Each structure stands twice: as C-alpha cells, then as structure tokens.
PDB file of C-alpha atoms in Angstrom:
ATOM      1  CA  MET X  29     -14.870 -12.462  23.592  1.00 45.00           C
ATOM      2  CA  ILE X  30     -11.212 -13.259  23.001  1.00 49.00           C
ATOM      3  CA  ARG X  31      -9.016 -10.307  22.084  1.00 57.00           C
ATOM      4  CA  LEU X  32      -6.397 -11.729  19.761  1.00 57.00           C
ATOM      5  CA  GLU X  33      -3.633  -9.544  18.418  1.00 77.00           C
ATOM      6  CA  LYS X  34      -0.808 -12.044  18.632  1.00 77.00           C
ATOM      7  CA  LEU X  35      -0.726 -15.687  17.674  1.00 77.00           C
ATOM      8  CA  LYS X  36       1.776 -18.282  18.852  1.00 76.00           C
ATOM      9  CA  LEU X  37       2.722 -20.711  16.080  1.00 73.00           C
ATOM     10  CA  ASP X  38       5.422 -23.322  16.424  1.00 71.00           C
ATOM     11  CA  GLY X  39       6.775 -21.573  19.497  1.00 77.00           C
ATOM     12  CA  ARG X  40       6.994 -18.183  17.785  1.00 78.00           C
ATOM     13  CA  LEU X  41       4.822 -15.210  18.671  1.00 82.00           C
ATOM     14  CA  LEU X  42       3.392 -13.473  15.602  1.00 80.00           C
ATOM     15  CA  LYS X  43       1.831 -10.034  15.693  1.00 82.00           C
ATOM     16  CA  LEU X  44      -1.263  -9.999  13.496  1.00 79.00           C
ATOM     17  CA  PRO X  45      -2.598  -7.095  11.449  1.00 80.00           C
ATOM     18  CA  PRO X  46      -6.113  -6.054  12.599  1.00 81.00           C
ATOM     19  CA  ARG X  47      -7.973  -7.596   9.640  1.00 81.00           C
ATOM     20  CA  LEU X  48      -6.118 -10.893   9.958  1.00 80.00           C
ATOM     21  CA  ALA X  49      -6.648 -10.904  13.727  1.00 82.00           C
ATOM     22  CA  HIS X  50     -10.391 -10.525  13.078  1.00 84.00           C
ATOM     23  CA  LEU X  51     -10.381 -13.522  10.711  1.00 84.00           C
ATOM     24  CA  VAL X  52      -8.389 -15.625  13.178  1.00 83.00           C
ATOM     25  CA  ARG X  53     -10.843 -14.690  15.953  1.00 84.00           C
ATOM     26  CA  GLN X  54     -13.722 -15.845  13.742  1.00 87.00           C
ATOM     27  CA  GLN X  55     -11.932 -19.117  13.012  1.00 84.00           C
ATOM     28  CA  LEU X  56     -11.196 -19.633  16.710  1.00 82.00           C
ATOM     29  CA  HIS X  57     -14.866 -19.063  17.559  1.00 83.00           C
ATOM     30  CA  HIS X  58     -15.867 -21.606  14.906  1.00 79.00           C
ATOM     31  CA  ALA X  59     -13.262 -24.090  16.172  1.00 78.00           C
ATOM     32  CA  GLU X  60     -14.465 -23.712  19.768  1.00 76.00           C
ATOM     33  CA  ASP X  61     -18.079 -24.336  18.712  1.00 74.00           C
ATOM     34  CA  ALA X  62     -17.055 -27.499  16.842  1.00 71.00           C
ATOM     35  CA  TRP X  63     -14.933 -28.619  19.790  1.00 71.00           C
ATOM     36  CA  LYS X  64     -17.785 -28.155  22.278  1.00 72.00           C
ATOM     37  CA  SER X  65     -19.845 -30.692  20.343  1.00 68.00           C
ATOM     38  CA  ASN X  66     -17.031 -33.270  20.472  1.00 66.00           C
ATOM     39  CA  ARG X  67     -14.918 -32.644  23.602  1.00 62.00           C
ATOM     40  CA  ALA X  68     -13.986 -36.312  23.880  1.00 62.00           C
ATOM     41  CA  ALA X  69     -11.780 -35.966  20.813  1.00 60.00           C
ATOM     42  CA  SER X  70      -9.317 -33.484  22.304  1.00 62.00           C
ATOM     43  CA  THR X  71      -8.620 -31.599  25.525  1.00 68.00           C
ATOM     44  CA  ILE X  72      -8.249 -28.294  23.683  1.00 70.00           C
ATOM     45  CA  PRO X  73      -9.748 -26.941  20.457  1.00 71.00           C
ATOM     46  CA  TRP X  74      -7.431 -26.723  17.454  1.00 76.00           C
ATOM     47  CA  LEU X  75      -7.553 -23.435  15.565  1.00 77.00           C
ATOM     48  CA  PHE X  76      -7.626 -25.475  12.354  1.00 78.00           C
ATOM     49  CA  ALA X  77      -8.952 -28.907  13.270  1.00 76.00           C
ATOM     50  CA  GLY X  78      -8.577 -31.755  10.814  1.00 77.00           C
ATOM     51  CA  LEU X  79     -11.194 -34.317   9.908  1.00 74.00           C
ATOM     52  CA  ASN X  80     -10.362 -35.943  13.214  1.00 71.00           C
ATOM     53  CA  PRO X  81     -11.040 -33.166  15.780  1.00 67.00           C
ATOM     54  CA  ALA X  82      -8.178 -34.440  17.951  1.00 71.00           C
ATOM     55  CA  ARG X  83      -5.638 -33.587  15.243  1.00 76.00           C
ATOM     56  CA  PRO X  84      -4.779 -30.330  13.467  1.00 79.00           C
ATOM     57  CA  ILE X  85      -5.415 -29.860   9.769  1.00 83.00           C
ATOM     58  CA  GLN X  86      -2.431 -30.580   7.529  1.00 85.00           C
ATOM     59  CA  SER X  87      -0.670 -27.513   6.120  1.00 81.00           C
ATOM     60  CA  GLN X  88      -0.863 -28.957   2.591  1.00 84.00           C
ATOM     61  CA  TYR X  89      -4.662 -28.955   2.810  1.00 85.00           C
ATOM     62  CA  ILE X  90      -4.714 -25.292   3.873  1.00 81.00           C
ATOM     63  CA  TYR X  91      -2.337 -24.446   1.018  1.00 81.00           C
ATOM     64  CA  LEU X  92      -4.642 -26.157  -1.512  1.00 85.00           C
ATOM     65  CA  LYS X  93      -7.717 -24.371  -0.150  1.00 82.00           C
ATOM     66  CA  LEU X  94      -5.955 -21.006  -0.385  1.00 78.00           C
ATOM     67  CA  ARG X  95      -4.816 -21.751  -3.949  1.00 82.00           C
ATOM     68  CA  ARG X  96      -8.426 -22.534  -4.960  1.00 85.00           C
ATOM     69  CA  LEU X  97      -9.373 -19.113  -3.619  1.00 78.00           C
ATOM     70  CA  GLY X  98      -6.612 -17.471  -5.656  1.00 78.00           C
ATOM     71  CA  LEU X  99      -4.451 -16.747  -2.610  1.00 72.00           C
ATOM     72  CA  GLY X 100      -1.139 -18.315  -3.559  1.00 72.00           C
ATOM     73  CA  GLY X 101       1.612 -16.966  -1.335  1.00 73.00           C
ATOM     74  CA  LEU X 102       4.750 -17.986  -3.180  1.00 75.00           C
ATOM     75  CA  ALA X 103       5.141 -14.856  -5.321  1.00 75.00           C
ATOM     76  CA  GLY X 104       4.615 -12.493  -2.413  1.00 76.00           C
ATOM     77  CA  ARG X 105       6.882 -14.492  -0.141  1.00 81.00           C
ATOM     78  CA  ASN X 106       9.652 -14.573  -2.749  1.00 86.00           C
ATOM     79  CA  THR X 107       9.332 -10.834  -3.393  1.00 86.00           C
ATOM     80  CA  ALA X 108       9.543 -10.083   0.316  1.00 86.00           C
ATOM     81  CA  ARG X 109      12.503 -12.411   0.770  1.00 88.00           C
ATOM     82  CA  LEU X 110      14.340 -10.853  -2.188  1.00 88.00           C
ATOM     83  CA  ALA X 111      13.771  -7.333  -0.852  1.00 88.00           C
ATOM     84  CA  LEU X 112      14.987  -8.402   2.569  1.00 88.00           C
ATOM     85  CA  ALA X 113      18.000 -10.197   1.090  1.00 86.00           C
ATOM     86  CA  ALA X 114      19.056  -6.952  -0.583  1.00 85.00           C
ATOM     87  CA  ASP X 115      19.138  -5.150   2.760  1.00 81.00           C
ATOM     88  CA  VAL X 116      20.436  -7.626   5.354  1.00 81.00           C
ATOM     89  CA  PRO X 117      23.285 -10.140   5.608  1.00 82.00           C
ATOM     90  CA  ALA X 118      22.532 -13.783   4.859  1.00 83.00           C
ATOM     91  CA  SER X 119      22.826 -14.828   8.511  1.00 84.00           C
ATOM     92  CA  ILE X 120      20.097 -12.376   9.525  1.00 86.00           C
ATOM     93  CA  LEU X 121      17.952 -13.397   6.546  1.00 85.00           C
ATOM     94  CA  ALA X 122      18.226 -17.056   7.615  1.00 88.00           C
ATOM     95  CA  ALA X 123      17.213 -16.238  11.180  1.00 89.00           C
ATOM     96  CA  LEU X 124      14.288 -14.028  10.151  1.00 88.00           C
ATOM     97  CA  THR X 125      12.853 -16.384   7.542  1.00 86.00           C
ATOM     98  CA  GLY X 126      13.616 -19.692   9.249  1.00 87.00           C
ATOM     99  CA  THR X 127      15.639 -21.017   6.317  1.00 87.00           C
ATOM    100  CA  SER X 128      19.084 -22.565   6.206  1.00 92.00           C
ATOM    101  CA  ILE X 129      22.146 -20.369   5.919  1.00 89.00           C
ATOM    102  CA  ASP X 130      22.849 -21.914   2.494  1.00 92.00           C
ATOM    103  CA  ASN X 131      19.392 -20.940   1.252  1.00 91.00           C
ATOM    104  CA  ALA X 132      19.766 -17.438   2.675  1.00 87.00           C
ATOM    105  CA  THR X 133      23.193 -17.110   1.043  1.00 86.00           C
ATOM    106  CA  ASP X 134      21.677 -18.068  -2.322  1.00 88.00           C
ATOM    107  CA  TRP X 135      19.010 -15.384  -1.891  1.00 88.00           C
ATOM    108  CA  ALA X 136      21.609 -12.811  -0.832  1.00 84.00           C
ATOM    109  CA  ASN X 137      23.744 -13.624  -3.890  1.00 85.00           C
ATOM    110  CA  PHE X 138      20.696 -13.398  -6.135  1.00 85.00           C
ATOM    111  CA  ALA X 139      19.736  -9.993  -4.722  1.00 86.00           C
ATOM    112  CA  LYS X 140      23.272  -8.597  -4.485  1.00 74.00           C
ATOM    113  CA  ARG X 141      23.691  -5.161  -5.940  1.00 60.00           C
ATOM    114  CA  ASN X 142      26.712  -5.315  -8.150  1.00 54.00           C
ATOM    115  CA  TRP X 143      28.467  -1.954  -8.231  1.00 45.00           C
ATOM    116  CA  THR X 144      31.470  -3.115 -10.290  1.00 57.00           C
ATOM    117  CA  ASP X 145      30.146  -1.843 -13.653  1.00 64.00           C
ATOM    118  CA  TYR X 146      29.126   1.483 -12.119  1.00 58.00           C
ATOM    119  CA  ILE X 147      32.578   2.036 -10.630  1.00 64.00           C
ATOM    120  CA  ALA X 148      34.284   1.149 -13.929  1.00 75.00           C
ATOM    121  CA  ILE X 149      32.097   3.606 -15.874  1.00 76.00           C
ATOM    122  CA  ARG X 150      32.715   6.359 -13.322  1.00 74.00           C
ATOM    123  CA  ALA X 151      36.477   5.712 -13.552  1.00 78.00           C
ATOM    124  CA  GLN X 152      36.332   6.152 -17.359  1.00 80.00           C
ATOM    125  CA  ASP X 153      34.464   9.444 -16.980  1.00 76.00           C
ATOM    126  CA  ARG X 154      37.296  11.053 -15.019  1.00 71.00           C
ATOM    127  CA  PRO X 155      39.648  13.272 -17.012  1.00 64.00           C
TER     128      PRO X 155
END
C-alpha cells in the first residue's frame, strides 16, 4: 500500500491533509488498476487519466465535475487570498499563490486596512 502524505504537482510538493490524502490514495489505486489493463497506452499511470489513458484529464473537466457536486472553489480561494493579502506584502502573496505581482498588488490594495479615518478621529478626540 502506498503511503501518500505529500503530492508533487507541477514541480511543487504539496502536503495533504489526512482526509484528502486518503481520497488521493483511493484515486491512485483506481488509476493503477485502470492502467494495468491498458499498459500500452502509457509507461506510467496518471493520477487523473483522460479518456485516452496516455494523457491526463483536462483541468476544466475536473472543475466541471466538482461544480456538479457542489464543490466550487472560487469563493473559498478568494476568501483565503483576501485574508492572506491583508497580512503579507504583495510580493510574498504573488509567490505563495502563483499569481503575477500585478494581480497580487490588486489583492493587497483591495484588502488594505485603511487607518486614515481612525487617526483623524483620534486626533479630534484630543483636548
């Protein structure tokens, strides 16, 4: 049995939560079984094989399947990115999320805590 706690995607190593690691292990087992019946198609099994076993499934297809199951990720991803943008500089946000520096700057500006009004009110409160 394969013990999977980390997954390498696009050259990046991702640490998986236990429940997700379990699901990925199940998918890998399924993919290996499908690959064994058609080894001529590819030298290695794809975790998410496409209709042609020698090619991976397209990300758009996975996105559509997840949406049909009610698992859209955009809201959660945007919430996480906004929370992160409030706490780190744009350059770090870009590196962590794999976006452009311009995109990260937009998020940082959107999440910026503006203390100007607070300072003005406090200045008026002083005797």
